[in-house]
mmCIF file of C-alpha atoms in Angstrom:
data_model
loop_
_atom_site.group_PDB
_atom_site.id
_atom_site.type_symbol
_atom_site.label_atom_id
_atom_site.label_comp_id
_atom_site.label_asym_id
_atom_site.label_seq_id
_atom_site.Cartn_x
_atom_site.Cartn_y
_atom_site.Cartn_z
ATOM 1 C CA MET A 1 -0.996 -30.199 -7.948
ATOM 2 C CA LEU A 2 -2.880 -28.063 -9.896
ATOM 3 C CA LEU A 3 -4.937 -30.766 -11.248
ATOM 4 C CA VAL A 4 -5.682 -31.994 -7.852
ATOM 5 C CA ILE A 5 -6.843 -28.736 -6.989
ATOM 6 C CA ILE A 6 -8.843 -28.682 -9.896
ATOM 7 C CA VAL A 7 -10.206 -31.602 -9.695
ATOM 8 C CA SER A 8 -11.778 -31.038 -6.167
ATOM 9 C CA CYS A 9 -13.338 -27.911 -7.053
ATOM 10 C CA THR A 10 -17.089 -26.780 -8.030
ATOM 11 C CA LYS A 11 -17.603 -25.883 -11.594
ATOM 12 C CA LYS A 12 -18.024 -22.350 -10.242
ATOM 13 C CA GLU A 13 -14.383 -22.448 -8.559
ATOM 14 C CA MET A 14 -12.546 -23.979 -11.506
ATOM 15 C CA LYS A 15 -14.005 -21.517 -13.495
ATOM 16 C CA TYR A 16 -12.366 -18.126 -11.175
ATOM 17 C CA ILE A 17 -8.794 -20.690 -11.020
ATOM 18 C CA LEU A 18 -8.808 -20.556 -14.938
ATOM 19 C CA SER A 19 -9.648 -17.229 -15.118
ATOM 20 C CA ILE A 20 -6.472 -16.408 -12.859
ATOM 21 C CA ALA A 21 -4.177 -18.526 -14.472
ATOM 22 C CA PHE A 22 -5.456 -16.898 -17.866
ATOM 23 C CA PHE A 23 -5.019 -13.105 -16.381
ATOM 24 C CA CYS A 24 -1.522 -14.331 -15.376
ATOM 25 C CA THR A 25 -0.187 -14.817 -18.573
ATOM 26 C CA VAL A 26 -1.951 -11.506 -19.867
ATOM 27 C CA PHE A 27 -0.932 -9.455 -16.897
ATOM 28 C CA GLN A 28 2.296 -10.456 -17.956
ATOM 29 C CA GLY A 29 3.713 -7.986 -20.270
ATOM 30 C CA ALA A 30 2.247 -4.949 -18.244
ATOM 31 C CA SER A 31 4.605 -5.320 -14.839
ATOM 32 C CA GLN A 32 5.918 -8.252 -12.968
ATOM 33 C CA ASN A 33 5.671 -11.562 -13.678
ATOM 34 C CA TYR A 34 3.908 -12.207 -10.331
ATOM 35 C CA PHE A 35 0.943 -10.833 -9.004
ATOM 36 C CA ASP A 36 -0.341 -10.699 -5.396
ATOM 37 C CA ILE A 37 -3.624 -12.307 -4.170
ATOM 38 C CA ALA A 38 -3.612 -11.476 -0.906
ATOM 39 C CA ASN A 39 -1.084 -9.792 1.962
ATOM 40 C CA LEU A 40 -1.789 -9.801 5.815
ATOM 41 C CA THR A 41 0.821 -6.991 7.475
ATOM 42 C CA TYR A 42 0.779 -6.637 11.250
ATOM 43 C CA ILE A 43 3.294 -3.637 12.726
ATOM 44 C CA ASP A 44 4.696 -2.928 15.889
ATOM 45 C CA THR A 45 6.380 -0.290 17.859
ATOM 46 C CA PRO A 46 7.903 -0.257 21.033
ATOM 47 C CA ALA A 47 6.974 2.774 23.271
ATOM 48 C CA ASN A 48 7.522 5.944 21.952
ATOM 49 C CA ASN A 49 8.178 9.235 23.683
ATOM 50 C CA PHE A 50 5.523 11.978 24.008
ATOM 51 C CA LYS A 51 7.986 15.233 22.869
ATOM 52 C CA VAL A 52 6.796 17.235 25.906
ATOM 53 C CA SER A 53 4.975 15.171 28.748
ATOM 54 C CA ASN A 54 6.708 12.025 30.209
ATOM 55 C CA ASP A 55 3.538 9.784 28.733
ATOM 56 C CA GLN A 56 4.749 6.836 26.061
ATOM 57 C CA THR A 57 2.661 5.673 23.147
ATOM 58 C CA ALA A 58 2.878 2.420 20.888
ATOM 59 C CA VAL A 59 1.914 1.864 17.076
ATOM 60 C CA ASN A 60 0.021 -1.055 16.525
ATOM 61 C CA GLU A 61 -1.616 -1.781 12.926
ATOM 62 C CA LEU A 62 -3.046 -4.974 10.840
ATOM 63 C CA ASN A 63 -3.498 -3.802 7.338
ATOM 64 C CA LEU A 64 -5.526 -6.254 5.170
ATOM 65 C CA GLU A 65 -5.412 -6.128 0.979
ATOM 66 C CA VAL A 66 -7.474 -9.078 -1.281
ATOM 67 C CA ASN A 67 -7.563 -8.279 -5.252
ATOM 68 C CA PHE A 68 -9.761 -10.145 -6.998
ATOM 69 C CA PRO A 69 -8.630 -9.531 -10.743
ATOM 70 C CA VAL A 70 -11.403 -10.196 -13.700
ATOM 71 C CA VAL A 71 -10.006 -11.027 -17.392
ATOM 72 C CA LEU A 72 -12.395 -9.377 -20.035
ATOM 73 C CA SER A 73 -9.878 -10.000 -23.128
ATOM 74 C CA LYS A 74 -6.914 -10.272 -24.058
ATOM 75 C CA LYS A 75 -6.127 -6.525 -23.932
ATOM 76 C CA THR A 76 -8.432 -5.818 -20.465
ATOM 77 C CA ILE A 77 -8.492 -6.798 -17.515
ATOM 78 C CA LEU A 78 -11.071 -5.630 -14.612
ATOM 79 C CA LEU A 79 -9.425 -5.140 -11.161
ATOM 80 C CA THR A 80 -11.280 -5.248 -8.485
ATOM 81 C CA GLY A 81 -10.162 -5.673 -4.170
ATOM 82 C CA LEU A 82 -10.774 -4.663 -1.185
ATOM 83 C CA PHE A 83 -8.626 -3.211 1.888
ATOM 84 C CA ALA A 84 -8.584 -1.859 5.233
ATOM 85 C CA ASN A 85 -6.356 -1.125 8.347
ATOM 86 C CA LYS A 86 -6.813 -0.882 11.766
ATOM 87 C CA THR A 87 -4.350 1.524 13.921
ATOM 88 C CA ARG A 88 -4.097 1.876 17.657
ATOM 89 C CA VAL A 89 -2.058 4.561 18.595
ATOM 90 C CA SER A 90 -2.882 7.594 21.829
ATOM 91 C CA LEU A 91 -2.754 10.869 19.646
ATOM 92 C CA ASP A 92 -1.874 12.765 22.966
ATOM 93 C CA ALA A 93 -0.571 12.790 25.870
ATOM 94 C CA ASN A 94 -2.594 11.348 28.818
ATOM 95 C CA VAL A 95 -4.915 10.356 26.045
ATOM 96 C CA SER A 96 -6.765 6.538 25.839
ATOM 97 C CA ASN A 97 -5.738 4.989 22.605
ATOM 98 C CA SER A 98 -7.506 6.045 19.447
ATOM 99 C CA ASN A 99 -8.961 3.130 16.929
ATOM 100 C CA LEU A 100 -8.083 4.808 12.982
ATOM 101 C CA GLN A 101 -9.456 2.595 10.339
ATOM 102 C CA VAL A 102 -9.593 2.394 7.010
ATOM 103 C CA LEU A 103 -12.411 0.293 5.050
ATOM 104 C CA GLY A 104 -12.192 0.598 1.053
ATOM 105 C CA PHE A 105 -12.139 -1.222 -1.971
ATOM 106 C CA ASN A 106 -10.730 -0.517 -5.327
ATOM 107 C CA LEU A 107 -12.313 -0.955 -8.841
ATOM 108 C CA GLY A 108 -10.340 0.085 -12.220
ATOM 109 C CA ILE A 109 -8.732 -1.615 -15.466
ATOM 110 C CA ASN A 110 -6.177 -2.520 -16.707
ATOM 111 C CA LYS A 111 -5.316 -1.988 -20.511
ATOM 112 C CA THR A 112 -2.432 -2.692 -23.103
ATOM 113 C CA PHE A 113 -2.231 -0.726 -26.111
ATOM 114 C CA ASN A 114 0.646 -2.385 -27.968
ATOM 115 C CA ASP A 115 4.287 -4.034 -26.948
ATOM 116 C CA LYS A 116 5.315 -1.007 -25.838
ATOM 117 C CA TRP A 117 2.423 0.550 -23.414
ATOM 118 C CA SER A 118 -0.015 -0.413 -21.126
ATOM 119 C CA ALA A 119 -1.664 1.617 -18.258
ATOM 120 C CA THR A 120 -3.759 1.275 -15.418
ATOM 121 C CA PHE A 121 -6.594 3.220 -14.039
ATOM 122 C CA MET A 122 -8.249 2.771 -10.792
ATOM 123 C CA ALA A 123 -10.911 4.563 -8.081
ATOM 124 C CA TYR A 124 -10.288 4.223 -4.389
ATOM 125 C CA PRO A 125 -13.784 4.789 -2.356
ATOM 126 C CA LYS A 126 -13.246 4.308 1.533
ATOM 127 C CA ILE A 127 -14.172 5.053 4.866
ATOM 128 C CA SER A 128 -10.982 6.446 6.788
ATOM 129 C CA SER A 129 -12.025 7.408 10.387
ATOM 130 C CA ASP A 130 -11.894 6.531 14.419
ATOM 131 C CA ASN A 131 -15.909 4.954 13.376
ATOM 132 C CA LEU A 132 -16.173 3.093 10.413
ATOM 133 C CA ALA A 133 -19.565 4.640 9.874
ATOM 134 C CA LEU A 134 -20.595 5.512 6.273
ATOM 135 C CA SER A 135 -21.252 9.350 6.155
ATOM 136 C CA SER A 136 -19.697 12.114 3.851
ATOM 137 C CA ASP A 137 -17.104 13.427 6.650
ATOM 138 C CA ASN A 138 -15.580 9.932 6.922
ATOM 139 C CA LEU A 139 -15.467 8.823 2.952
ATOM 140 C CA GLN A 140 -12.409 9.909 0.774
ATOM 141 C CA LEU A 141 -12.414 9.069 -3.111
ATOM 142 C CA GLY A 142 -9.184 8.201 -4.565
ATOM 143 C CA PHE A 143 -8.009 8.208 -8.497
ATOM 144 C CA LEU A 144 -5.077 6.445 -9.816
ATOM 145 C CA SER A 145 -3.551 6.998 -13.663
ATOM 146 C CA LEU A 146 -0.399 4.869 -14.099
ATOM 147 C CA PHE A 147 1.256 4.636 -17.846
ATOM 148 C CA ILE A 148 3.914 1.571 -18.244
ATOM 149 C CA LYS A 149 6.639 1.500 -20.855
ATOM 150 C CA LYS A 150 8.320 -1.192 -21.429
ATOM 151 C CA LYS A 151 11.695 -0.789 -22.167
ATOM 152 C CA ARG A 152 13.079 -4.487 -22.034
ATOM 153 C CA THR A 153 11.364 -7.492 -21.093
ATOM 154 C CA ASN A 154 13.416 -7.182 -17.639
ATOM 155 C CA LEU A 155 12.490 -3.235 -17.761
ATOM 156 C CA LYS A 156 9.657 -0.888 -17.369
ATOM 157 C CA TYR A 157 9.192 2.504 -16.599
ATOM 158 C CA LYS A 158 6.119 3.810 -15.040
ATOM 159 C CA TYR A 159 4.422 7.569 -15.022
ATOM 160 C CA GLY A 160 1.622 8.708 -13.336
ATOM 161 C CA VAL A 161 -0.578 10.392 -10.832
ATOM 162 C CA PHE A 162 -2.692 9.552 -7.755
ATOM 163 C CA VAL A 163 -5.196 12.099 -6.826
ATOM 164 C CA ASN A 164 -7.195 11.787 -3.126
ATOM 165 C CA THR A 165 -9.519 13.959 -1.146
ATOM 166 C CA GLU A 166 -7.875 13.949 2.292
ATOM 167 C CA GLU A 167 -9.620 15.311 5.150
ATOM 168 C CA PHE A 168 -7.262 18.003 5.098
ATOM 169 C CA GLY A 169 -7.770 18.886 1.496
ATOM 170 C CA LEU A 170 -6.939 17.819 -2.185
ATOM 171 C CA ALA A 171 -3.929 15.936 -3.012
ATOM 172 C CA VAL A 172 -2.420 15.521 -5.865
ATOM 173 C CA ILE A 173 0.660 13.046 -5.970
ATOM 174 C CA PRO A 174 2.893 12.717 -9.032
ATOM 175 C CA ILE A 175 4.376 9.031 -9.644
ATOM 176 C CA PHE A 176 7.627 7.878 -11.031
ATOM 177 C CA GLY A 177 8.936 4.402 -11.021
ATOM 178 C CA LEU A 178 10.564 1.712 -12.760
ATOM 179 C CA TYR A 179 10.815 -2.479 -12.278
ATOM 180 C CA TYR A 180 13.585 -4.089 -12.975
ATOM 181 C CA LEU A 181 14.844 -7.789 -12.825
ATOM 182 C CA SER A 182 18.197 -9.209 -13.407
ATOM 183 C CA PRO A 183 19.050 -11.460 -16.316
ATOM 184 C CA ASN A 184 20.275 -14.158 -13.904
ATOM 185 C CA LYS A 185 15.957 -13.341 -11.985
ATOM 186 C CA LYS A 186 17.957 -12.936 -8.601
ATOM 187 C CA PHE A 187 18.339 -9.248 -8.089
ATOM 188 C CA GLU A 188 14.882 -7.108 -8.056
ATOM 189 C CA THR A 189 14.056 -3.529 -7.680
ATOM 190 C CA LYS A 190 10.454 -2.049 -7.625
ATOM 191 C CA LEU A 191 10.171 1.368 -7.578
ATOM 192 C CA THR A 192 6.735 3.456 -7.184
ATOM 193 C CA LEU A 193 7.935 6.951 -6.327
ATOM 194 C CA PRO A 194 7.389 8.776 -3.418
ATOM 195 C CA PHE A 195 5.187 5.829 -2.207
ATOM 196 C CA LEU A 196 7.821 2.837 -1.934
ATOM 197 C CA ALA A 197 10.879 1.383 -2.865
ATOM 198 C CA ASP A 198 11.640 -2.297 -2.800
ATOM 199 C CA ILE A 199 14.752 -3.951 -3.282
ATOM 200 C CA ASN A 200 15.330 -7.393 -2.914
ATOM 201 C CA TYR A 201 18.365 -10.300 -3.990
ATOM 202 C CA GLU A 202 17.477 -14.291 -4.301
ATOM 203 C CA LEU A 203 19.865 -15.749 -1.583
ATOM 204 C CA ASN A 204 18.488 -19.120 -2.824
ATOM 205 C CA LYS A 205 14.959 -20.666 -3.733
ATOM 206 C CA LYS A 206 13.247 -20.157 -0.493
ATOM 207 C CA PHE A 207 15.109 -17.262 1.302
ATOM 208 C CA TRP A 208 15.741 -13.563 -0.129
ATOM 209 C CA LEU A 209 17.320 -10.143 1.562
ATOM 210 C CA GLY A 210 15.589 -6.746 0.869
ATOM 211 C CA PHE A 211 15.244 -3.328 1.929
ATOM 212 C CA ARG A 212 11.846 -1.370 1.689
ATOM 213 C CA PHE A 213 10.833 1.953 1.803
ATOM 214 C CA ASP A 214 7.255 3.286 2.419
ATOM 215 C CA GLY A 215 6.352 7.086 2.474
ATOM 216 C CA ILE A 216 3.077 7.090 4.156
ATOM 217 C CA GLY A 217 0.630 9.875 4.014
ATOM 218 C CA THR A 218 -3.307 9.928 5.063
ATOM 219 C CA SER A 219 -5.857 11.297 7.145
ATOM 220 C CA TYR A 220 -9.055 9.990 9.560
ATOM 221 C CA ASN A 221 -11.775 11.832 10.249
ATOM 222 C CA LEU A 222 -12.512 11.764 13.953
ATOM 223 C CA ASN A 223 -16.114 11.369 15.505
ATOM 224 C CA ASN A 224 -15.166 10.744 19.012
ATOM 225 C CA GLN A 225 -12.417 13.336 20.272
ATOM 226 C CA ASN A 226 -12.117 16.224 22.436
ATOM 227 C CA TYR A 227 -10.276 18.663 20.704
ATOM 228 C CA SER A 228 -12.872 21.145 18.752
ATOM 229 C CA ASN A 229 -16.917 22.043 18.970
ATOM 230 C CA ASN A 230 -16.372 21.808 15.034
ATOM 231 C CA GLY A 231 -15.028 18.360 14.795
ATOM 232 C CA ALA A 232 -11.504 17.481 14.150
ATOM 233 C CA TYR A 233 -9.436 15.439 12.263
ATOM 234 C CA VAL A 234 -5.616 13.421 11.584
ATOM 235 C CA SER A 235 -3.182 13.794 9.238
ATOM 236 C CA LYS A 236 -0.654 10.797 9.195
ATOM 237 C CA ASN A 237 2.997 11.165 8.012
ATOM 238 C CA SER A 238 5.786 8.690 8.528
ATOM 239 C CA ILE A 239 8.857 7.989 6.290
ATOM 240 C CA GLU A 240 9.792 4.105 6.875
ATOM 241 C CA PHE A 241 13.152 2.443 5.915
ATOM 242 C CA ALA A 242 13.178 -1.187 6.429
ATOM 243 C CA PRO A 243 15.528 -4.435 5.850
ATOM 244 C CA TYR A 244 13.812 -7.646 5.718
ATOM 245 C CA LEU A 245 14.152 -11.301 5.247
ATOM 246 C CA ARG A 246 11.382 -13.447 3.023
ATOM 247 C CA PHE A 247 11.195 -16.915 3.247
ATOM 248 C CA LYS A 248 9.278 -19.357 0.934
ATOM 249 C CA MET A 249 6.607 -20.838 3.145
ATOM 250 C CA SER A 250 4.710 -23.055 -0.002
ATOM 251 C CA LYS A 251 4.756 -22.232 -3.781
ATOM 252 C CA SER A 252 2.713 -19.238 -3.345
ATOM 253 C CA LEU A 253 2.761 -18.394 0.278
ATOM 254 C CA TYR A 254 5.406 -16.178 1.779
ATOM 255 C CA LEU A 255 6.793 -14.418 4.564
ATOM 256 C CA ASN A 256 8.172 -11.104 5.322
ATOM 257 C CA THR A 257 10.074 -10.223 8.665
ATOM 258 C CA LYS A 258 10.921 -6.288 8.701
ATOM 259 C CA LEU A 259 12.792 -4.325 11.060
ATOM 260 C CA GLY A 260 13.213 -0.725 10.526
ATOM 261 C CA TYR A 261 13.008 2.898 11.623
ATOM 262 C CA ALA A 262 10.341 5.526 10.920
ATOM 263 C CA PHE A 263 11.587 8.995 10.648
ATOM 264 C CA GLY A 264 9.073 12.163 10.515
ATOM 265 C CA ARG A 265 6.364 10.419 11.812
ATOM 266 C CA ASN A 266 3.367 12.284 13.332
ATOM 267 C CA TYR A 267 -0.153 11.975 13.846
ATOM 268 C CA LYS A 268 -1.346 15.982 13.911
ATOM 269 C CA VAL A 269 -4.888 16.859 15.046
ATOM 270 C CA PHE A 270 -6.794 19.199 13.391
ATOM 271 C CA ASP A 271 -9.874 21.039 13.626
ATOM 272 C CA ALA A 272 -12.338 19.769 10.694
ATOM 273 C CA ASP A 273 -12.671 23.126 9.108
ATOM 274 C CA ASP A 274 -8.746 23.666 9.298
ATOM 275 C CA LYS A 275 -7.764 23.011 5.942
ATOM 276 C CA ILE A 276 -4.923 23.618 3.453
ATOM 277 C CA ASP A 277 -5.124 25.016 -0.448
ATOM 278 C CA LEU A 278 -3.439 22.061 -2.360
ATOM 279 C CA ALA A 279 -1.146 19.335 -1.190
ATOM 280 C CA VAL A 280 1.323 18.261 -3.996
ATOM 281 C CA THR A 281 3.619 15.523 -2.822
ATOM 282 C CA SER A 282 4.686 16.745 0.342
ATOM 283 C CA PHE A 283 4.006 20.130 -0.385
ATOM 284 C CA TYR A 284 1.484 21.817 1.338
ATOM 285 C CA PHE A 285 -0.098 25.007 -0.096
ATOM 286 C CA GLY A 286 -1.888 27.644 1.701
ATOM 287 C CA ASP A 287 -1.243 25.545 5.336
ATOM 288 C CA ASN A 288 -1.947 27.818 8.378
ATOM 289 C CA ARG A 289 -3.149 25.237 10.263
ATOM 290 C CA THR A 290 -2.723 24.873 13.999
ATOM 291 C CA ARG A 291 -2.162 21.609 15.513
ATOM 292 C CA LEU A 292 -4.018 20.716 18.572
ATOM 293 C CA ASN A 293 -2.086 17.472 19.888
ATOM 294 C CA GLU A 294 1.454 16.724 21.225
ATOM 295 C CA GLY A 295 3.466 14.589 18.897
ATOM 296 C CA PHE A 296 5.677 11.886 19.707
ATOM 297 C CA SER A 297 9.106 11.038 18.683
ATOM 298 C CA ASP A 298 10.269 8.900 15.764
ATOM 299 C CA GLY A 299 11.548 5.320 16.294
ATOM 300 C CA ALA A 300 12.003 1.787 15.636
ATOM 301 C CA ILE A 301 9.116 -0.589 13.861
ATOM 302 C CA PHE A 302 8.851 -4.373 13.152
ATOM 303 C CA LYS A 303 6.412 -5.652 10.475
ATOM 304 C CA ILE A 304 5.652 -8.913 9.555
ATOM 305 C CA GLU A 305 4.239 -9.693 6.192
ATOM 306 C CA LEU A 306 1.966 -12.470 4.991
ATOM 307 C CA PHE A 307 1.036 -12.567 1.210
ATOM 308 C CA TYR A 308 -0.189 -14.894 -1.467
ATOM 309 C CA ARG A 309 1.681 -14.276 -4.744
ATOM 310 C CA LEU A 310 0.873 -16.051 -8.313
ATOM 311 C CA HIS A 311 3.535 -16.586 -10.473
ATOM 312 C CA PHE A 312 3.544 -16.847 -14.300
ATOM 313 C CA ASP A 313 7.019 -17.055 -15.837
#
């Protein structure tokens, strides 16, 4: 199959395919034995009740992520990519839906130091707003440092930190995680806490049963708002638990269907000048902000996820 694809490709396309294949071989020692090139996710909820009024709102999201690895040497890989998100939600009762949007790219390197240690260093500049205009108010900068220690071939530990210039102030998130694959390659555990936890079991060659945790926190600048003369922003938080079924559509194409529940979900609106001193994970220091909108209740979530995965085992 690969031979047929290569023969039909242009010289430039063939060079990229071979580069990806070599990348997979090099990247194998750093993490799991696959790499996701593209991911498209749609999220929907039933109508959620506002906590005081009788109004309701649904939450609809569309996420896209595309990655472009470039092999520089046997120990160094350039990691580039694009990511986008659009969320449609009512921020307040009796208010029309807002379109909260993110558009950004990532740039960094994966470096292998020896048989035990490797690291990834990434930058994530992005526009996060209800209006995708390039401005200092809409711009956020994120930085990731993640070190990976290989304990065994099927067990790796992760240590790192993520820093982002959120609309409410600086957020610093220490990271701890691991990757484990059972000897029979059926049971897989991926932890990158506090962001995500994914556990899945291969029922057969085409079906998996899994469970996913997502700890979501982000913020958006509001250009179109009636909350404050100084401007305003949204601070989003949600803890989501979702069992899922995974289907193998083709050699590299997979589909996840998830039905779960969102806890502590909120889209809080604050005055643009209402900041905190520092956020460390879920601890907010110097937080004396005044919320400007009404919240809505937690509830069920439905996700469907399509992704393209390259294997190299």
